[in-house]
Amino acid sequence: MSMPVRPSGSAAEPDGLEDRLQRFATIWSRAVFPVTATSLTRSEVEQHLLPLARDLCAALHAWPFDPAPAHRVGAALVAAHCTDPDALSRSLGVVDSYLVLYCGGDGEGGAAEELRARCARLQHALAAGFAQALRERTLVEQEAIARSALMARSFAEQALHATEARFRAVFEGAAVGIGIADLDGNILEVNGALTRMFGGLEHHVRGRRVSEWVHPEDAPHVWKLYGELVRGEREDFRVEKPFYRGDGTVLWTNLTVSLLRDAEGRPQYQLALMEDTTERRLLNLRLRYEATHDALTGLPNRTLFFERLDKVLTARDGTRFGLCYLDLDGFKAINDSLGHAAGDRLLVEVADRLQSVATGPGEMVARLGGDEFVALTTGADTEQQADELAHRILAALSTPVRLDGRELTVRGSVGVVEGPAGERGPAEVLRSADITMYRAKSRGGNRFERADPEADARAITRHGLTTALPAALDRGEFFIEYQPLVHLGDGSVHGAEALVRWCHPQHGVLGPDRFIPLAEHTGLIVPLGRWVLQEAVRQARFWNRSHADGGPLRINVNLSPTQLHHPNLVADTVDVLERSGLDPGALCLEVTESALIGADEDLLKPLRQLADMGVDIALDDFGTGYSNLANLRRLPVSVLKLDRSFTQSMQQHPIDPVDLKIVEGIVSLAHSLELAVTVEGVETGAQAEQLRELGCDTAQGWYYARPGAPDRIHSLVLADAV
């Protein structure tokens, strides 16, 4: 949720902001002054921190949000000699506790949550800036010490130009640990900084051998480099290396080892420079954890899950994988009714349950975001393992969750993808799992479905068509075919039904069943329906002008349920008729029976207004919606269109007498209500004759003509005239 941001220093800025910033800087200076190595007074430190507080306040409210200023604030702390680790932790604590309090304004609800989220990201950026600046400063210092040590080596090689006092000054006063050992690895000298790194006890360091400092987490190449150095094959090397202290704790260092040669150039000693990076490493690990784990549930997040999935899928050792993609059913209703805090507690409970069932070798659970979770399993028989994991997930969710005295039923839909590694990438696998999950949800939820490549392809095609619909209308890719409506009495053309088609660049000509549901789902059905109405009415007006001697040809146009609910239905229809000059009586709007089942007066009102204007309303697909026939009296319809399912049996011999009675009864009822009857799907002459004998008024179907171009209707009308 985005939050409006007030420009800094503008008239919209709340009164007293500078005073609150001053109080914030005061609290900050009191926190960091005791651990800051500086000659400044606390008041001077406070004045130094005040512009940094302004930067944090501005970043908190900036739009678009950018944490970079906090990164610079962290670097500024190091530049001000606030380099003690406590200075960072205390600064983060002050920002966490007071930044939103003093600089947040009157944000409530979603705005307050947004400010807290921004504050957390500013803390991360401040810590990163502090760590980076401290590292750069330390590297500069280390480089200076290294140069001094190299100078000391040069002085030792040229004894006439060196003094022991100068060497000792460099050796003992260095901020990094320095140790000297012979080529056999016996430690000869260590300075105070190195002794303190190892716990302050000199006997834990002096007199030991370098080979005793092997650590299980040593990089494989460390001791290879060391061997090359003592043999004189390299002059120095630099690595990150852990050591065990005397108390068993681990010391992490940046270690630089150089070879010292005598005046003749023969290897003589080895010089080690150590920088203690333990605190920095812990901070980096913490930042890495926060970057790869979900803050709410503690589960691995999307980033870490994709790293693990990519590693599994790129394995070339015959590994198989199984992935379960879970989405909670009805979670939005919980958020909307009980609030987001309750929704968050529910997600934590779900995460705990998922962790409790995914404990096998090679199994992991992650939260992708919202109420979406994934579980991954690997092994030799992942087809069975994935199904079992999906069963365990649904079983774990089956126990109700108690929140604030309420017992909530938790359900979920799971999409399962399984297969060998090396064939698909993470994005493709997750897309297949997502599609499969939605297939499970569409089938009622609380179940799992296995991935089906053909179903995936259909879903991808549907998505492609959905995204292409708006541009297709702008590019004029839609066109209309017309199917004639024929009088059963004399066989003359009564009119035509407008049927929209899509000439897709890749898929060719698509029928309405391929894209109308997608247009309904996206809302594009309203502009598309208006375009169809405009084109069909314009074509009907052209026909009627060309054949003024005969009766007016009628045009039937389908209305979708979404169009029925659109507030501009009547106004758009009137506008189209007036612009074209077509008489309202020549227009028939077809509405499916299912769209009017249980319709209230608000829905029927626009249809009544159109009917009062003279527009015919046809009840399409009649007989498929199981509506109450008595409701026909209150519907503003003038035509019933019998669904083709009622007339299919008339293509067979003998005709089922029950079907004849049903159609005869419907026709009799319709005529008693002064409704005309149109029949769809007429395929044979015998079928047409039977329907004529039953009293049906008009018909359409392939027996008369398939849907075609408008000139096809023109030809049929001319044939009638002859």
XYZ file of C-alpha atoms in Angstrom:
722
model
C 0.000 0.000 0.000
C 1.614 3.264 -1.084
C 1.630 6.196 1.277
C 1.434 9.875 0.302
C 4.664 11.683 1.091
C 4.847 15.324 2.122
C 7.767 17.240 0.632
C 10.402 18.215 3.158
C 10.168 21.816 4.242
C 6.828 22.433 2.546
C 3.840 24.161 4.085
C 2.263 20.754 4.524
C 5.056 19.748 6.918
C 3.792 19.348 10.511
C 4.719 22.053 13.008
C 7.555 21.227 15.367
C 9.326 18.732 13.088
C 12.674 20.431 13.688
C 12.119 20.200 17.451
C 11.348 16.481 17.164
C 14.420 15.946 15.009
C 16.503 17.768 17.676
C 15.087 15.456 20.379
C 15.787 12.444 18.182
C 19.399 13.608 17.689
C 19.722 14.149 21.464
C 18.597 10.587 22.211
C 20.909 9.253 19.496
C 23.952 11.164 20.809
C 23.344 9.971 24.358
C 23.241 6.394 23.080
C 26.447 6.427 21.002
C 28.625 9.004 22.826
C 29.835 6.599 25.547
C 31.190 4.170 22.909
C 32.612 6.766 20.493
C 36.348 7.478 20.383
C 36.269 11.231 19.777
C 37.506 14.481 21.285
C 34.121 16.102 20.680
C 31.713 16.842 23.509
C 28.364 15.126 23.618
C 26.651 18.344 22.437
C 29.019 18.533 19.476
C 28.268 14.896 18.654
C 24.570 15.749 18.848
C 24.979 18.582 16.327
C 26.906 16.210 14.079
C 24.061 13.667 14.233
C 21.279 16.223 13.585
C 21.733 16.364 9.752
C 21.915 12.568 9.708
C 18.565 12.490 11.531
C 17.146 14.818 8.872
C 18.368 12.449 6.155
C 16.677 9.472 7.856
C 13.435 11.439 8.279
C 13.460 12.463 4.617
C 14.151 8.883 3.504
C 11.299 7.609 5.719
C 8.780 9.765 3.814
C 10.362 9.808 0.342
C 8.369 8.654 -2.675
C 9.452 6.550 -4.314
C 11.042 4.979 -1.280
C 14.850 4.632 -1.435
C 16.924 3.320 1.523
C 20.180 4.661 0.017
C 20.319 7.722 2.370
C 20.410 5.332 5.370
C 23.364 3.558 3.723
C 25.176 6.920 3.664
C 24.204 7.606 7.285
C 25.880 4.317 8.298
C 29.037 5.389 6.458
C 28.887 8.819 8.124
C 28.899 7.166 11.573
C 32.166 5.421 10.720
C 33.587 8.689 9.375
C 32.712 10.273 12.748
C 34.769 7.551 14.529
C 31.668 5.721 15.807
C 33.330 2.438 14.903
C 32.620 0.425 18.030
C 30.121 -2.430 17.339
C 28.003 -1.082 20.215
C 27.681 2.215 18.342
C 25.979 0.361 15.473
C 23.675 -1.705 17.685
C 22.720 1.366 19.739
C 22.072 3.417 16.577
C 19.857 0.663 15.174
C 17.985 0.547 18.481
C 17.393 4.314 18.459
C 16.164 4.248 14.842
C 13.908 1.283 15.574
C 12.369 2.869 18.698
C 12.230 6.584 17.892
C 12.417 7.321 14.145
C 8.756 6.591 13.412
C 7.731 8.034 16.805
C 9.345 11.432 16.180
C 9.276 11.587 12.380
C 6.301 9.442 11.416
C 3.631 12.115 11.657
C 0.034 11.017 12.332
C 0.124 7.854 10.225
C -2.519 5.335 11.226
C -3.537 1.921 10.016
C -1.883 0.964 6.727
C 0.242 4.156 6.737
C 1.730 3.254 10.124
C 2.482 -0.264 8.925
C 4.144 1.178 5.828
C 6.291 3.502 7.995
C 7.367 0.597 10.210
C 8.283 -1.457 7.140
C 10.265 1.455 5.757
C 11.987 1.966 9.108
C 13.094 -1.688 9.107
C 14.567 -1.332 5.620
C 16.334 1.888 6.665
C 17.897 -0.023 9.589
C 19.164 -2.688 7.203
C 20.628 -0.066 4.870
C 22.247 1.805 7.791
C 23.851 -1.430 9.042
C 25.081 -2.267 5.536
C 26.568 1.207 5.086
C 28.231 0.999 8.495
C 29.693 -2.448 7.744
C 30.937 -1.433 4.302
C 32.550 1.795 5.533
C 34.110 0.007 8.516
C 35.505 -2.661 6.214
C 36.942 -0.074 3.824
C 38.465 1.842 6.706
C 39.945 -1.327 8.151
C 41.331 -2.343 4.769
C 42.983 1.046 4.443
C 44.488 0.660 7.907
C 45.561 -2.884 7.157
C 47.160 -1.800 3.916
C 49.070 0.872 5.777
C 50.213 -1.661 8.350
C 51.137 -4.094 5.595
C 53.252 -1.448 3.956
C 54.867 -0.732 7.297
C 55.516 -4.441 7.811
C 57.069 -4.724 4.364
C 59.229 -1.758 5.218
C 60.200 -3.550 8.434
C 61.150 -6.585 6.364
C 63.260 -4.386 4.110
C 64.915 -2.839 7.145
C 65.651 -6.304 8.505
C 67.252 -7.312 5.199
C 69.245 -4.130 5.254
C 70.272 -4.194 8.908
C 72.519 -1.188 8.522
C 69.507 1.033 7.767
C 67.044 -0.364 10.329
C 66.674 -0.057 14.064
C 65.076 -2.423 16.530
C 63.237 0.460 18.192
C 61.462 1.439 14.988
C 60.473 -2.159 14.222
C 59.090 -2.598 17.745
C 57.083 0.582 17.447
C 55.399 -0.699 14.313
C 55.056 -4.223 15.662
C 53.540 -3.377 19.046
C 51.498 -0.359 17.991
C 49.721 -2.014 15.082
C 45.912 -2.202 15.232
C 45.930 -5.619 13.545
C 47.464 -8.828 14.840
C 51.038 -9.527 13.709
C 52.884 -12.806 14.119
C 56.290 -14.026 12.937
C 57.143 -17.703 12.481
C 60.032 -19.632 10.984
C 59.651 -21.729 7.875
C 58.937 -24.833 9.995
C 55.849 -23.108 11.389
C 57.178 -22.365 14.902
C 55.669 -19.078 16.126
C 58.454 -16.779 17.263
C 56.844 -13.399 17.923
C 53.311 -12.050 18.334
C 52.150 -8.536 19.092
C 49.588 -7.475 21.688
C 46.736 -7.101 19.184
C 47.086 -10.726 18.053
C 47.321 -11.929 21.667
C 44.089 -10.093 22.506
C 42.341 -11.680 19.511
C 43.077 -15.116 20.967
C 41.797 -14.277 24.455
C 44.651 -12.281 25.963
C 46.794 -15.246 27.080
C 50.154 -15.133 25.313
C 51.019 -18.783 26.035
C 47.981 -19.804 23.943
C 49.742 -18.284 20.953
C 53.516 -18.080 21.405
C 55.356 -21.368 21.120
C 52.663 -23.070 19.050
C 53.040 -24.336 15.513
C 51.108 -22.929 12.589
C 49.981 -26.429 11.634
C 48.057 -26.662 14.938
C 45.665 -23.969 13.736
C 43.776 -26.182 11.308
C 40.014 -25.533 11.437
C 37.244 -27.726 9.951
C 35.897 -24.746 7.976
C 39.211 -23.921 6.311
C 38.854 -23.430 2.569
C 40.444 -26.321 0.639
C 43.120 -24.111 -0.904
C 44.369 -22.469 2.332
C 47.028 -25.036 3.220
C 48.004 -25.458 -0.416
C 48.834 -21.747 -0.555
C 50.686 -21.997 2.744
C 52.843 -24.848 1.435
C 53.723 -22.877 -1.679
C 54.734 -19.881 0.467
C 57.112 -21.707 2.851
C 58.737 -23.402 -0.134
C 59.420 -19.984 -1.647
C 57.084 -20.542 -4.599
C 54.955 -17.474 -3.782
C 55.579 -14.258 -1.894
C 52.237 -13.895 -0.093
C 48.600 -14.968 0.003
C 45.409 -13.645 1.536
C 42.469 -15.734 2.739
C 39.532 -15.679 5.153
C 40.330 -18.179 7.897
C 38.767 -19.227 11.216
C 40.750 -20.145 14.338
C 39.820 -21.744 17.648
C 40.506 -19.587 20.706
C 41.647 -21.133 23.966
C 38.077 -21.175 25.310
C 36.793 -23.036 22.257
C 35.087 -20.053 20.595
C 35.782 -19.263 16.940
C 37.793 -16.278 15.756
C 37.227 -15.290 12.109
C 40.008 -13.313 10.429
C 41.182 -11.844 7.181
C 44.661 -13.393 7.121
C 47.546 -12.130 5.010
C 50.764 -14.188 5.109
C 53.982 -12.889 3.509
C 57.380 -14.495 3.001
C 60.425 -12.672 4.471
C 63.758 -13.304 2.793
C 67.320 -12.642 4.004
C 69.806 -10.317 2.347
C 70.699 -13.017 -0.181
C 67.042 -13.572 -1.083
C 66.664 -16.918 0.686
C 63.295 -17.566 2.477
C 63.769 -16.992 6.213
C 60.561 -16.110 8.035
C 56.814 -15.879 7.486
C 54.881 -12.790 8.552
C 51.154 -13.034 9.329
C 48.743 -10.066 9.538
C 45.341 -10.812 11.079
C 42.206 -8.649 11.027
C 39.437 -9.762 13.411
C 36.260 -10.020 11.298
C 34.144 -12.042 13.745
C 31.639 -9.272 14.539
C 31.391 -8.243 10.904
C 30.816 -11.842 9.860
C 28.031 -12.243 12.427
C 26.423 -9.044 11.150
C 26.677 -10.274 7.559
C 25.185 -13.610 8.550
C 22.323 -11.822 10.259
C 21.718 -9.629 7.219
C 21.920 -12.684 4.958
C 19.394 -14.506 7.146
C 16.997 -11.565 7.043
C 17.395 -11.329 3.269
C 16.611 -15.021 2.735
C 13.957 -15.727 5.392
C 10.386 -14.591 5.800
C 10.130 -12.036 8.604
C 6.708 -13.268 9.766
C 7.078 -17.055 9.787
C 10.843 -17.534 9.829
C 10.579 -19.874 6.842
C 12.942 -19.577 3.872
C 11.605 -16.944 1.506
C 11.288 -16.868 -2.281
C 14.964 -15.921 -2.738
C 16.358 -18.818 -0.725
C 13.830 -21.268 -2.143
C 14.783 -20.382 -5.716
C 18.458 -20.858 -4.834
C 17.720 -24.327 -3.451
C 15.393 -25.257 -6.330
C 17.919 -24.075 -8.922
C 20.605 -26.186 -7.260
C 18.337 -29.246 -7.341
C 17.235 -28.732 -10.941
C 20.765 -28.228 -12.262
C 22.093 -31.410 -10.634
C 23.432 -33.987 -13.112
C 23.436 -36.972 -10.779
C 20.024 -38.428 -11.653
C 18.243 -36.522 -8.890
C 14.435 -36.261 -9.041
C 12.335 -33.635 -7.359
C 8.786 -33.155 -6.170
C 7.272 -29.740 -5.481
C 4.000 -28.985 -3.677
C 2.599 -25.473 -4.200
C 0.047 -24.580 -1.488
C -2.438 -21.718 -1.492
C -4.906 -21.369 1.387
C -8.580 -21.424 0.402
C -10.579 -18.394 1.530
C -7.702 -16.660 3.295
C -8.818 -13.233 2.064
C -12.125 -13.665 3.887
C -10.216 -14.198 7.149
C -8.159 -11.051 6.597
C -11.268 -9.050 5.694
C -13.373 -10.279 8.600
C -10.869 -10.741 11.452
C -8.142 -8.337 10.397
C -4.604 -8.739 9.134
C -3.196 -9.393 12.604
C -5.354 -12.514 12.907
C -4.411 -13.471 9.356
C -0.721 -13.182 10.258
C -1.150 -15.433 13.301
C -2.920 -17.955 11.095
C -0.029 -17.898 8.633
C 2.448 -18.501 11.469
C 0.408 -21.495 12.606
C 0.248 -22.860 9.057
C 4.016 -22.413 8.697
C 4.625 -24.340 11.932
C 2.413 -27.192 10.741
C 4.126 -27.357 7.369
C 7.543 -27.490 9.032
C 6.356 -30.323 11.241
C 5.397 -32.519 8.255
C 8.326 -31.718 5.925
C 11.123 -33.141 8.034
C 12.394 -35.924 5.785
C 15.784 -35.967 4.039
C 15.861 -33.493 1.174
C 12.612 -31.785 2.221
C 12.174 -28.063 2.843
C 9.292 -25.609 3.220
C 9.271 -21.941 2.159
C 6.820 -19.066 2.069
C 6.614 -17.339 -1.297
C 4.423 -14.512 -0.036
C 0.873 -13.889 1.115
C -0.809 -17.233 1.789
C 1.350 -19.151 -0.692
C 3.778 -21.818 0.521
C 5.923 -24.403 -1.239
C 7.359 -27.702 -0.072
C 10.215 -29.404 -1.900
C 11.362 -33.005 -1.719
C 14.188 -34.792 -3.519
C 15.146 -38.423 -3.879
C 14.896 -41.499 -6.065
C 11.091 -41.997 -5.904
C 9.748 -38.463 -5.714
C 6.502 -39.344 -7.501
C 5.342 -41.244 -4.442
C 7.141 -38.897 -2.034
C 5.460 -35.807 -3.534
C 1.985 -37.374 -3.249
C 2.687 -38.411 0.329
C 3.957 -34.917 1.150
C 0.795 -33.368 -0.332
C -1.350 -35.750 1.745
C 0.610 -34.803 4.888
C 0.175 -31.095 4.150
C -3.609 -31.387 3.748
C -3.817 -33.584 6.841
C -1.834 -31.038 8.858
C -4.262 -28.295 7.795
C -7.358 -30.350 8.633
C -7.181 -29.608 12.376
C -8.996 -26.300 13.103
C -6.960 -23.330 14.347
C -8.054 -21.393 17.419
C -7.586 -17.612 17.215
C -8.978 -15.152 19.760
C -11.517 -17.678 20.968
C -12.616 -18.578 17.444
C -12.113 -21.932 15.799
C -11.101 -21.499 12.168
C -11.185 -24.246 9.568
C -8.118 -24.125 7.345
C -8.264 -25.535 3.832
C -5.747 -25.445 1.048
C -5.266 -26.258 -2.618
C -2.028 -27.946 -3.648
C -0.424 -28.236 -7.070
C 2.141 -31.056 -7.357
C 4.959 -31.081 -9.930
C 7.373 -34.021 -10.077
C 10.127 -35.074 -12.429
C 13.830 -35.497 -13.116
C 16.307 -32.668 -12.648
C 17.963 -31.071 -15.643
C 14.882 -30.768 -17.870
C 13.219 -27.581 -16.615
C 14.232 -24.358 -14.906
C 12.890 -23.039 -11.569
C 10.542 -20.513 -13.193
C 8.982 -23.165 -15.447
C 8.530 -25.622 -12.572
C 6.949 -23.010 -10.320
C 4.645 -21.819 -13.117
C 3.449 -25.391 -13.685
C 2.875 -25.835 -9.938
C 0.951 -22.543 -9.772
C -1.277 -23.518 -12.703
C -1.889 -26.942 -11.166
C -2.721 -25.390 -7.795
C -5.382 -23.180 -9.399
C -6.814 -26.243 -11.123
C -7.183 -27.862 -7.694
C -8.819 -24.688 -6.393
C -11.258 -24.577 -9.318
C -12.340 -28.123 -8.473
C -13.462 -27.147 -4.991
C -10.170 -26.800 -3.130
C -9.004 -28.781 -0.106
C -7.292 -31.206 -2.478
C -4.180 -31.644 -4.545
C -3.751 -32.095 -8.276
C -0.780 -33.385 -10.236
C 0.698 -31.338 -13.048
C -0.588 -32.098 -16.539
C 1.490 -30.728 -19.448
C -1.578 -30.457 -21.675
C -3.533 -28.588 -19.007
C -0.500 -26.334 -18.458
C -0.375 -25.571 -22.175
C -4.087 -24.722 -22.214
C -3.706 -22.453 -19.199
C -0.709 -20.709 -20.763
C -2.672 -20.248 -23.968
C -5.617 -18.823 -22.002
C -3.279 -16.426 -20.228
C -1.763 -15.367 -23.550
C -5.197 -14.757 -25.027
C -6.250 -12.814 -21.936
C -3.267 -10.478 -22.105
C -3.693 -10.033 -25.880
C -7.404 -9.148 -25.738
C -7.135 -5.366 -25.117
C -4.608 -4.828 -27.908
C -6.598 -7.088 -30.237
C -9.632 -4.821 -29.967
C -7.468 -1.754 -30.657
C -5.839 -3.454 -33.663
C -9.169 -4.470 -35.187
C -8.562 -8.220 -34.979
C -12.233 -8.968 -34.268
C -14.821 -9.449 -36.980
C -18.463 -10.555 -37.139
C -20.085 -13.441 -38.985
C -23.844 -13.588 -39.443
C -26.117 -16.641 -39.289
C -29.546 -16.181 -40.892
C -32.806 -16.478 -38.965
C -35.421 -18.112 -41.206
C -39.242 -18.077 -41.062
C -40.331 -21.704 -40.706
C -43.628 -20.876 -42.413
C -42.336 -19.732 -45.809
C -38.565 -20.219 -45.512
C -37.817 -16.504 -45.987
C -34.901 -14.800 -44.229
C -36.181 -13.045 -41.141
C -32.872 -11.600 -39.960
C -29.509 -12.741 -38.673
C -27.614 -13.341 -35.471
C -24.289 -11.517 -35.068
C -21.498 -13.867 -33.960
C -18.118 -12.315 -33.096
C -14.852 -13.985 -34.135
C -11.197 -13.235 -33.324
C -8.580 -13.435 -36.071
C -5.611 -14.150 -33.822
C -2.122 -13.650 -35.355
C -0.836 -17.016 -34.045
C -3.909 -19.156 -33.367
C -5.976 -18.219 -36.416
C -9.730 -17.640 -36.250
C -11.109 -18.256 -32.751
C -14.756 -18.815 -31.898
C -16.469 -16.960 -29.040
C -16.171 -19.960 -26.717
C -12.360 -19.415 -26.736
C -12.321 -15.762 -25.714
C -15.734 -14.545 -24.476
C -15.237 -16.119 -20.984
C -11.817 -14.432 -20.835
C -13.330 -11.097 -21.832
C -15.986 -11.587 -19.138
C -13.288 -12.274 -16.541
C -11.208 -9.222 -17.462
C -14.089 -6.788 -17.987
C -13.182 -6.270 -21.661
C -16.567 -7.746 -22.587
C -18.142 -4.292 -22.128
C -16.128 -2.425 -24.821
C -16.084 -5.547 -27.000
C -19.866 -5.944 -26.667
C -20.414 -2.294 -27.548
C -18.238 -2.716 -30.665
C -20.252 -5.804 -31.718
C -23.493 -3.907 -31.181
C -22.258 -0.962 -33.254
C -21.074 -3.148 -36.145
C -24.167 -5.378 -36.150
C -26.605 -2.446 -36.013
C -24.687 -0.631 -38.772
C -24.846 -3.780 -40.938
C -28.578 -4.237 -40.278
C -29.197 -0.616 -41.289
C -27.312 -1.231 -44.565
C -29.370 -4.355 -45.302
C -32.651 -2.566 -44.659
C -31.695 0.368 -46.889
C -30.715 -2.059 -49.677
C -34.001 -3.973 -49.452
C -36.521 -1.280 -48.691
C -39.275 -3.110 -50.587
C -39.398 -6.033 -48.175
C -39.917 -6.117 -44.426
C -37.066 -4.958 -42.191
C -34.361 -7.522 -41.459
C -33.808 -8.023 -37.758
C -30.396 -8.295 -36.108
C -29.856 -10.407 -33.014
C -26.963 -9.444 -30.696
C -25.892 -11.414 -27.619
C -25.591 -9.708 -24.217
C -23.289 -11.172 -21.570
C -24.155 -11.188 -17.830
C -21.504 -8.519 -17.244
C -23.115 -6.237 -19.818
C -26.477 -6.716 -18.124
C -25.025 -5.280 -14.918
C -23.272 -2.377 -16.626
C -24.922 0.961 -15.747
C -24.572 2.337 -19.295
C -26.340 -0.533 -21.066
C -29.470 1.445 -21.951
C -27.608 4.668 -22.771
C -25.101 2.858 -25.009
C -27.858 0.984 -26.855
C -29.881 4.159 -27.441
C -26.752 5.968 -28.644
C -25.893 3.193 -31.115
C -29.451 3.085 -32.506
C -29.667 6.857 -32.882
C -26.276 7.125 -34.612
C -27.147 4.362 -37.081
C -30.768 5.331 -37.669
C -31.953 1.729 -37.174
C -35.465 1.291 -35.866
C -35.415 -0.220 -32.331
C -37.874 -2.879 -33.509
C -35.202 -4.285 -35.831
C -32.894 -5.065 -32.887
C -33.168 -8.144 -30.689
C -30.875 -8.527 -27.669
C -30.302 -12.156 -26.624
C -29.848 -12.890 -22.915
C -29.080 -16.388 -21.647
C -31.658 -17.983 -19.423
C -29.064 -18.669 -16.702
C -28.265 -14.926 -16.479
C -31.874 -14.143 -15.543
C -32.497 -16.941 -13.029
C -33.451 -15.232 -9.783
C -32.977 -11.787 -11.341
C -34.315 -8.949 -9.203
C -36.024 -5.792 -10.430
C -32.764 -3.815 -10.464
C -31.386 -6.202 -13.089
C -34.634 -6.363 -15.054
C -35.154 -2.586 -15.090
C -32.767 -1.799 -18.004
C -34.260 -4.692 -19.996
C -37.740 -3.317 -19.382
C -36.599 0.122 -20.549
C -35.196 -1.349 -23.764
C -38.350 -3.426 -24.312
C -40.513 -0.318 -23.837
C -38.471 1.352 -26.596
C -39.405 -1.483 -28.968
C -36.220 -3.541 -28.711
C -36.983 -7.270 -28.587
C -35.467 -9.279 -25.732
C -34.827 -12.961 -26.464
C -34.327 -15.580 -23.752
C -31.406 -17.562 -25.204
C -30.576 -21.231 -24.484
C -34.039 -21.682 -22.999
C -34.432 -24.963 -21.158
C -30.830 -25.219 -19.878
C -31.164 -22.997 -16.826
C -33.870 -24.890 -14.929
C -35.832 -21.699 -14.417
C -39.370 -21.617 -13.126
C -41.645 -21.374 -16.180
C -44.015 -19.205 -14.185
C -41.267 -16.541 -14.036
C -41.605 -16.012 -17.775
C -44.591 -13.788 -17.108
C -42.481 -11.248 -15.204
C -39.537 -11.212 -17.609
C -39.540 -8.475 -20.308
C -38.901 -10.985 -23.095
C -40.671 -11.370 -26.425
C -38.758 -14.325 -27.899
C -37.805 -17.762 -26.578
C -34.789 -19.429 -28.211
C -34.976 -23.170 -27.636
C -31.611 -24.739 -26.934
C -30.362 -27.201 -29.570
C -30.454 -30.009 -26.983
C -34.274 -30.127 -27.396
C -34.124 -30.699 -31.151
C -31.145 -33.041 -31.559
C -33.337 -36.124 -31.209
C -35.396 -34.947 -34.191
C -32.455 -35.848 -36.441
C -33.035 -39.510 -35.570
C -35.754 -41.888 -36.685
C -38.053 -42.627 -35.110
C -38.323 -39.382 -33.147
C -38.738 -39.791 -29.408
C -42.396 -38.868 -28.707
C -41.442 -37.514 -25.268
C -39.153 -34.934 -26.887
C -41.957 -33.948 -29.244
C -44.333 -33.439 -26.338
C -41.789 -31.302 -24.468
C -41.169 -29.028 -27.441
C -44.896 -28.870 -28.239
C -45.620 -27.888 -24.622
C -42.953 -25.177 -24.585
C -44.206 -23.726 -27.897
C -47.794 -23.759 -26.646
C -46.788 -22.049 -23.400
C -44.725 -19.433 -25.238
C -47.540 -18.603 -27.665
C -50.040 -18.350 -24.821
C -47.702 -15.719 -23.313
C -47.485 -14.012 -26.741
C -43.837 -15.011 -27.149
C -42.273 -15.996 -30.460
C -40.234 -19.204 -30.562
C -36.857 -19.507 -32.300
C -35.089 -22.865 -32.554
C -31.317 -23.273 -32.725
C -29.291 -26.069 -34.286
C -31.538 -27.097 -37.206
C -29.424 -29.484 -39.267
C -31.875 -31.381 -41.550
C -34.948 -30.726 -43.638
C -36.971 -33.302 -41.682
C -36.041 -31.533 -38.482
C -37.157 -28.182 -39.921
C -40.467 -29.630 -41.115
C -41.182 -31.214 -37.730
C -40.486 -27.931 -35.929
C -42.762 -26.073 -38.353
C -45.567 -28.536 -37.612
C -45.019 -28.009 -33.878
C -45.652 -24.281 -34.374
C -42.114 -22.841 -34.013
C -41.807 -19.421 -35.637
C -38.189 -19.055 -36.748
C -35.104 -21.212 -36.854
C -31.383 -21.102 -37.500
C -28.797 -23.765 -38.163
C -26.482 -25.298 -40.732
C -29.477 -26.600 -42.706
C -30.066 -23.020 -43.816
C -26.544 -21.587 -43.712
C -23.449 -21.571 -41.623
C -22.306 -18.264 -40.066
C -20.621 -16.183 -42.739
C -19.812 -12.758 -44.112
C -22.558 -10.103 -44.307
C -22.868 -10.438 -48.097
C -24.055 -14.030 -47.501
C -27.221 -12.627 -45.892
C -27.491 -10.186 -48.811
C -27.492 -13.121 -51.262
C -30.094 -15.057 -49.292
C -32.434 -12.060 -49.178
C -32.075 -11.555 -52.933
C -32.878 -15.235 -53.441
C -36.064 -14.828 -51.372
C -37.083 -11.821 -53.477
C -36.744 -13.834 -56.672
